[in-house]
PDB file of C-alpha atoms in Angstrom:
ATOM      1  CA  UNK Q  11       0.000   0.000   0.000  1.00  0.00           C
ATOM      2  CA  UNK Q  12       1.313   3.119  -0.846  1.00  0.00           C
ATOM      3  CA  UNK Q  13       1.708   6.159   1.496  1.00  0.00           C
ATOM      4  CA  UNK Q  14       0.211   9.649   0.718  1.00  0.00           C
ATOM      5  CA  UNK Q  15       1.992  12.406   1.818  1.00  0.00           C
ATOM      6  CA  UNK Q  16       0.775  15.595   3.249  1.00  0.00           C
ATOM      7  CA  UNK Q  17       1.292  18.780   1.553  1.00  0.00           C
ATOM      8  CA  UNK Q  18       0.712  22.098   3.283  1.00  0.00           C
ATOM      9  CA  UNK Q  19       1.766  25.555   1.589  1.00  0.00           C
ATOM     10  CA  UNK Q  20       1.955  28.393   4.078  1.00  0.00           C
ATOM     11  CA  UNK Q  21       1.022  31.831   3.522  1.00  0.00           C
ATOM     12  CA  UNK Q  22       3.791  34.266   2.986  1.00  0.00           C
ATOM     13  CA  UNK Q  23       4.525  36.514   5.843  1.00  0.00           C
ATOM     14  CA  UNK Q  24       7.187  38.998   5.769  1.00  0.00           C
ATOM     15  CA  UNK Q  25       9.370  40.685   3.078  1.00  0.00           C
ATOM     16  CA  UNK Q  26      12.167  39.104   1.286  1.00  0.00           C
ATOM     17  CA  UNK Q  27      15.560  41.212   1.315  1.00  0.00           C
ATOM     18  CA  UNK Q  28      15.025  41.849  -2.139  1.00  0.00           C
ATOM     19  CA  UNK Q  29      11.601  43.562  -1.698  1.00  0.00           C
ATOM     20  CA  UNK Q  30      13.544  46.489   0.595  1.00  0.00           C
ATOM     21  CA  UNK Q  31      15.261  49.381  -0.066  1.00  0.00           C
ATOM     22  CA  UNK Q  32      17.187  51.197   2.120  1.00  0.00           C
ATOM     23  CA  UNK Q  33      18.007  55.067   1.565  1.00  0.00           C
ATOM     24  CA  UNK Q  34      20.098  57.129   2.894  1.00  0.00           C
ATOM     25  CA  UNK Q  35      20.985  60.753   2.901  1.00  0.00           C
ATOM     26  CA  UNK Q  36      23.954  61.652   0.184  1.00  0.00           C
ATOM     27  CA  UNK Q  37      26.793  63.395   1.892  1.00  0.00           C
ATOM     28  CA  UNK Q  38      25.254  61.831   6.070  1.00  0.00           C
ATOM     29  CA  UNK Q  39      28.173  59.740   6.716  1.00  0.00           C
ATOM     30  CA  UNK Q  40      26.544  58.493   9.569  1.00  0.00           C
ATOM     31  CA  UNK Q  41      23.060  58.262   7.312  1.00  0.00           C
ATOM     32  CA  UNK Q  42      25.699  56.223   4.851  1.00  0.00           C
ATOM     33  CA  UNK Q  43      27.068  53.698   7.369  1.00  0.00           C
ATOM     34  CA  UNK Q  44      23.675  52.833   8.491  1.00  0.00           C
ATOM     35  CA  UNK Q  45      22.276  52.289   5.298  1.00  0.00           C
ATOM     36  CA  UNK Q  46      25.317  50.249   4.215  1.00  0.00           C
ATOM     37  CA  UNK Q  47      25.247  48.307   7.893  1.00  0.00           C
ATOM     38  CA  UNK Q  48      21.245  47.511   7.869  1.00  0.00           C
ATOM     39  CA  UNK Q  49      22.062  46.191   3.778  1.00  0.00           C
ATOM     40  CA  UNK Q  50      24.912  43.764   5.180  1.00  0.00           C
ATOM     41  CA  UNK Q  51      22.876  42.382   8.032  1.00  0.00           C
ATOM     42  CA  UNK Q  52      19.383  41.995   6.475  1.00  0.00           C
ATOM     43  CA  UNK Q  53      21.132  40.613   2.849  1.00  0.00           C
ATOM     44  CA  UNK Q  54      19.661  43.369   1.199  1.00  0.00           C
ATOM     45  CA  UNK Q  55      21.210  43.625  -2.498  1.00  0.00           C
ATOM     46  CA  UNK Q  56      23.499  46.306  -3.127  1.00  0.00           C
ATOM     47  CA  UNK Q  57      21.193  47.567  -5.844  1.00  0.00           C
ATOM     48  CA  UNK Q  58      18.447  48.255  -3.104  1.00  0.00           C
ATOM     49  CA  UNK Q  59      20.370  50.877  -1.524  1.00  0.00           C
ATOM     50  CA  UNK Q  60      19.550  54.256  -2.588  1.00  0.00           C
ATOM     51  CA  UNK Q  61      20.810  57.901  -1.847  1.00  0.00           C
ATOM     52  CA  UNK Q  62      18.865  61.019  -1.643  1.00  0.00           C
ATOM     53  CA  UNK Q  63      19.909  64.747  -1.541  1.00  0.00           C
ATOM     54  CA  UNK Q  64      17.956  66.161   1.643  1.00  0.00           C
ATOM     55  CA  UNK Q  65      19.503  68.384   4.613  1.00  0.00           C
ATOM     56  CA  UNK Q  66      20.511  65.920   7.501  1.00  0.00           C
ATOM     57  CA  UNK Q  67      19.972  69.287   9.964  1.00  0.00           C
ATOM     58  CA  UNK Q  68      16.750  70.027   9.314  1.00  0.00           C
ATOM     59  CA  UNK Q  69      13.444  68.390  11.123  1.00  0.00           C
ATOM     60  CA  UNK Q  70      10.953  69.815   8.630  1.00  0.00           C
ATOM     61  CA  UNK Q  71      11.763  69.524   4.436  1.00  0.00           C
ATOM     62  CA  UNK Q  72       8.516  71.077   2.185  1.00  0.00           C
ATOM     63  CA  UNK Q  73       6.342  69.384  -0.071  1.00  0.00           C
ATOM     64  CA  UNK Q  74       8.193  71.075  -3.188  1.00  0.00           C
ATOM     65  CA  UNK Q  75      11.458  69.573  -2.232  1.00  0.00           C
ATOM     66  CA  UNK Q  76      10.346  66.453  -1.186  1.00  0.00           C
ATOM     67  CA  UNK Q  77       7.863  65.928  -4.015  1.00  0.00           C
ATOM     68  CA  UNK Q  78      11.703  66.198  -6.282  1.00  0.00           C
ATOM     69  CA  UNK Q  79      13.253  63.506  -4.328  1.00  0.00           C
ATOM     70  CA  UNK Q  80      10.448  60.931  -4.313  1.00  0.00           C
ATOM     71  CA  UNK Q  81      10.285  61.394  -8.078  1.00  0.00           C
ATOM     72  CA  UNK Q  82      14.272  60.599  -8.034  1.00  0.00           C
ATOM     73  CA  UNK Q  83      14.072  57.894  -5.380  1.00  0.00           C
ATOM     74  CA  UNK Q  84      10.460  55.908  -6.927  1.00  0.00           C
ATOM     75  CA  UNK Q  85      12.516  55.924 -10.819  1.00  0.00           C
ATOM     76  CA  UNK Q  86      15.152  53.924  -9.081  1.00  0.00           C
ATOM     77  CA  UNK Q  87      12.938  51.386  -7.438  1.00  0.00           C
ATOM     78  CA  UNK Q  88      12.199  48.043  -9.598  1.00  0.00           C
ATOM     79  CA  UNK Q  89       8.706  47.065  -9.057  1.00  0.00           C
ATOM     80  CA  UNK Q  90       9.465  43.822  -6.525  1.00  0.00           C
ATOM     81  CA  UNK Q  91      10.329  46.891  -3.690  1.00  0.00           C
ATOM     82  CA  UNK Q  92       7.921  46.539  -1.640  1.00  0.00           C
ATOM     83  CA  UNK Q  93       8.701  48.304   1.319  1.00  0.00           C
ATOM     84  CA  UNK Q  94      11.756  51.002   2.528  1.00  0.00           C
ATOM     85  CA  UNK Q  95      13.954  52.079   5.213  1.00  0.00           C
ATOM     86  CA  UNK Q  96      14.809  55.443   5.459  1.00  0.00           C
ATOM     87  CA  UNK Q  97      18.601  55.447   7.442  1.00  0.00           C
ATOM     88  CA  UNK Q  98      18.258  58.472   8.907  1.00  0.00           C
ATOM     89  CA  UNK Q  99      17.310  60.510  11.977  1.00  0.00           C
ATOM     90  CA  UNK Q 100      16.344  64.189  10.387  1.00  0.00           C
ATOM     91  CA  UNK Q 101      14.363  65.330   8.696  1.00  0.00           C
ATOM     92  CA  UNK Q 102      11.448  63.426   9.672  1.00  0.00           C
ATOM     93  CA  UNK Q 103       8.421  65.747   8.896  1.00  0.00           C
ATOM     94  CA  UNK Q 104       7.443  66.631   5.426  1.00  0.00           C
ATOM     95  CA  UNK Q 105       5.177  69.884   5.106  1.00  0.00           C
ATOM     96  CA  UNK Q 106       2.306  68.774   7.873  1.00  0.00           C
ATOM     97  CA  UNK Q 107       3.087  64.532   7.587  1.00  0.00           C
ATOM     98  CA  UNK Q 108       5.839  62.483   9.167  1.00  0.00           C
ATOM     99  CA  UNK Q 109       8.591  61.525   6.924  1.00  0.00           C
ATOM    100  CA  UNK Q 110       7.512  57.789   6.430  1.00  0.00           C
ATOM    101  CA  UNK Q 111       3.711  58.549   5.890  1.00  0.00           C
ATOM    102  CA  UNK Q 112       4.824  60.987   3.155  1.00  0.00           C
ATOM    103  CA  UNK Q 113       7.614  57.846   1.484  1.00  0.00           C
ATOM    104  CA  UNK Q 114       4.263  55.333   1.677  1.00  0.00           C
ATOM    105  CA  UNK Q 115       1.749  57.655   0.487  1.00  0.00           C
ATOM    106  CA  UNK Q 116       3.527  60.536  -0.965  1.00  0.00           C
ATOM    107  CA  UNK Q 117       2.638  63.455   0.179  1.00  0.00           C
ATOM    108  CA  UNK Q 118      -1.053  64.692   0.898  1.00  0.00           C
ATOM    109  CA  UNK Q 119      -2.780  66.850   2.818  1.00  0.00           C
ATOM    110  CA  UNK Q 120      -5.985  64.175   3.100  1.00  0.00           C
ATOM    111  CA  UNK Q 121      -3.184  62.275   5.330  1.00  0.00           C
ATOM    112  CA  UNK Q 122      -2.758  65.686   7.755  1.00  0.00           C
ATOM    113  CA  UNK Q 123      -5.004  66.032  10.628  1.00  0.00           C
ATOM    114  CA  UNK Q 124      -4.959  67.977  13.999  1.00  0.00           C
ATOM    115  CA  UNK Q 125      -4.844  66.812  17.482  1.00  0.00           C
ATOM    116  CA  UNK Q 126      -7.286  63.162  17.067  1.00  0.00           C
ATOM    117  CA  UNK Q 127      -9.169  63.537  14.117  1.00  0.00           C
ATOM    118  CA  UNK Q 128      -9.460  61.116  11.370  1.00  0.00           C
ATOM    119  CA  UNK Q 129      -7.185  61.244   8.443  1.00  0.00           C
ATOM    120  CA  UNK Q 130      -7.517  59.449   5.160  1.00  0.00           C
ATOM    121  CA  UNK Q 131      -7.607  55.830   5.813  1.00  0.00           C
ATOM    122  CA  UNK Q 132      -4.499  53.917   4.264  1.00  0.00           C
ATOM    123  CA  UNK Q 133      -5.951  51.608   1.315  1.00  0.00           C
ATOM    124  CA  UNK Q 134      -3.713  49.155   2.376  1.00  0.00           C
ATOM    125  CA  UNK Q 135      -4.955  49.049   5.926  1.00  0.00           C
ATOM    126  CA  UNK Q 136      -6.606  45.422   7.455  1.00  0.00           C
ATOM    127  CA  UNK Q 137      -5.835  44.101   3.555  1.00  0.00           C
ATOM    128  CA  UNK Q 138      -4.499  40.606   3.103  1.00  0.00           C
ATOM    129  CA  UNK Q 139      -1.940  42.176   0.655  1.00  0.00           C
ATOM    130  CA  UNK Q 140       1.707  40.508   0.861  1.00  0.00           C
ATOM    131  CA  UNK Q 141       3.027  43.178  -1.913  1.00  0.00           C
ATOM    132  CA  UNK Q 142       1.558  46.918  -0.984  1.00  0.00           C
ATOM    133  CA  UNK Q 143       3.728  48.172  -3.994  1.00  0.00           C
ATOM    134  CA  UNK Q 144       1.847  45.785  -6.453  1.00  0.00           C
ATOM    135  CA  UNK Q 145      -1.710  45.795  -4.978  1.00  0.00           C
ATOM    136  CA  UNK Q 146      -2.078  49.505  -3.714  1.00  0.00           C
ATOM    137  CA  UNK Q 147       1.355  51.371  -5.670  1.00  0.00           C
ATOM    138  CA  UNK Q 148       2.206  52.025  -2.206  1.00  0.00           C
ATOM    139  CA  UNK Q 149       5.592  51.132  -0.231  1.00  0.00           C
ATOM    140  CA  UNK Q 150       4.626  50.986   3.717  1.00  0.00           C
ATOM    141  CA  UNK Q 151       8.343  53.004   5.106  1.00  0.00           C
ATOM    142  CA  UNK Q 152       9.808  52.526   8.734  1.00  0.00           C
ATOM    143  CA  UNK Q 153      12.821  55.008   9.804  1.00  0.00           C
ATOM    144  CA  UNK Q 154      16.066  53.573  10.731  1.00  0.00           C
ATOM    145  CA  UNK Q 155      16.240  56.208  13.498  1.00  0.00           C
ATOM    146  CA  UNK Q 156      19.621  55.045  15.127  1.00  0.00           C
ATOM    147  CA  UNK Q 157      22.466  56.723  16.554  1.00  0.00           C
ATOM    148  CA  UNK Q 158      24.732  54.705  15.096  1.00  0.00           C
ATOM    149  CA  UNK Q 159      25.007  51.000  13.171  1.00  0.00           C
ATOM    150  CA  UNK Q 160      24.938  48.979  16.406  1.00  0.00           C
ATOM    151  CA  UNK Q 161      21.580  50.697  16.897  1.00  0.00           C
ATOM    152  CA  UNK Q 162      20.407  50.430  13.383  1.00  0.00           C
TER     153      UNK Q 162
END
């Protein structure tokens, strides 16, 4: 008698390396090495590491100049980036949004609100999506916010 086997396929969870990028601040040294540190640890390919021009002093950037850079940054990206990491501590507010809601949605005022009200709700929010770039043209971004690369 022969044996059947059991076959169970797992949903994915969780990005590959290949579906981050990590970018960092041209000219941040310290921006740089975390970048280049978080790409060594987490196998990220080389490719998937991308610098900006922003100031590294300044908390707050404007739409205008930030609107330049995503344009830059999003003609780099392949389509299987799914996700960043931005590997830096300042700026992180764009115009009246924090730094990673403006990378994931690009920047808009419908994602702006003051003190607890509602703002636009994030398509990609309580969605079974495993690829926000492919289902929503959307890349969810965290902040590397470290000090240095043992923090990163």
């Amino acid at each position: 008698m022969a044996s059947v086997g059991l076959f169970v396929e797992l949903p994915k969870v969780g990005l590959k390396p290949s579906e981050l990028a990590v970018v960092y601040i041209k000219g941040d040294k310290k921006s740089e090495d975390i970048a280049y540190y978080y790409q060594q640890h987490r196998k990220i390919p080389f490719e998937n590491i991308i610098g900006i021009s922003l100031d590294a002093n300044k908390t707050v950037i404007g739409p205008g100049e930030f609107a330049v850079q995503k344009k830059l940054l999003d003609a780099k990206l392949g389509d299987n980036v799914q996700a960043l990491a931005l590997a830096w501590e300042k700026p992180y507010q764009v115009g009246c949004m924090s730094v990673t809601a403006a990378f994931t949605f690009g920047y808009n005022v419908a994602y702006c609100a003051s003190g607890c009200t509602k703002t636009r709700t994030s398509p990609y929010y309580n969605s079974m999506s495993v690829a926000p770039y492919r289902d929503f043209k959307m890349r969810p971004t965290m902040m590397l916010a470290a000090k240095n690369t043992q923090e990163a």
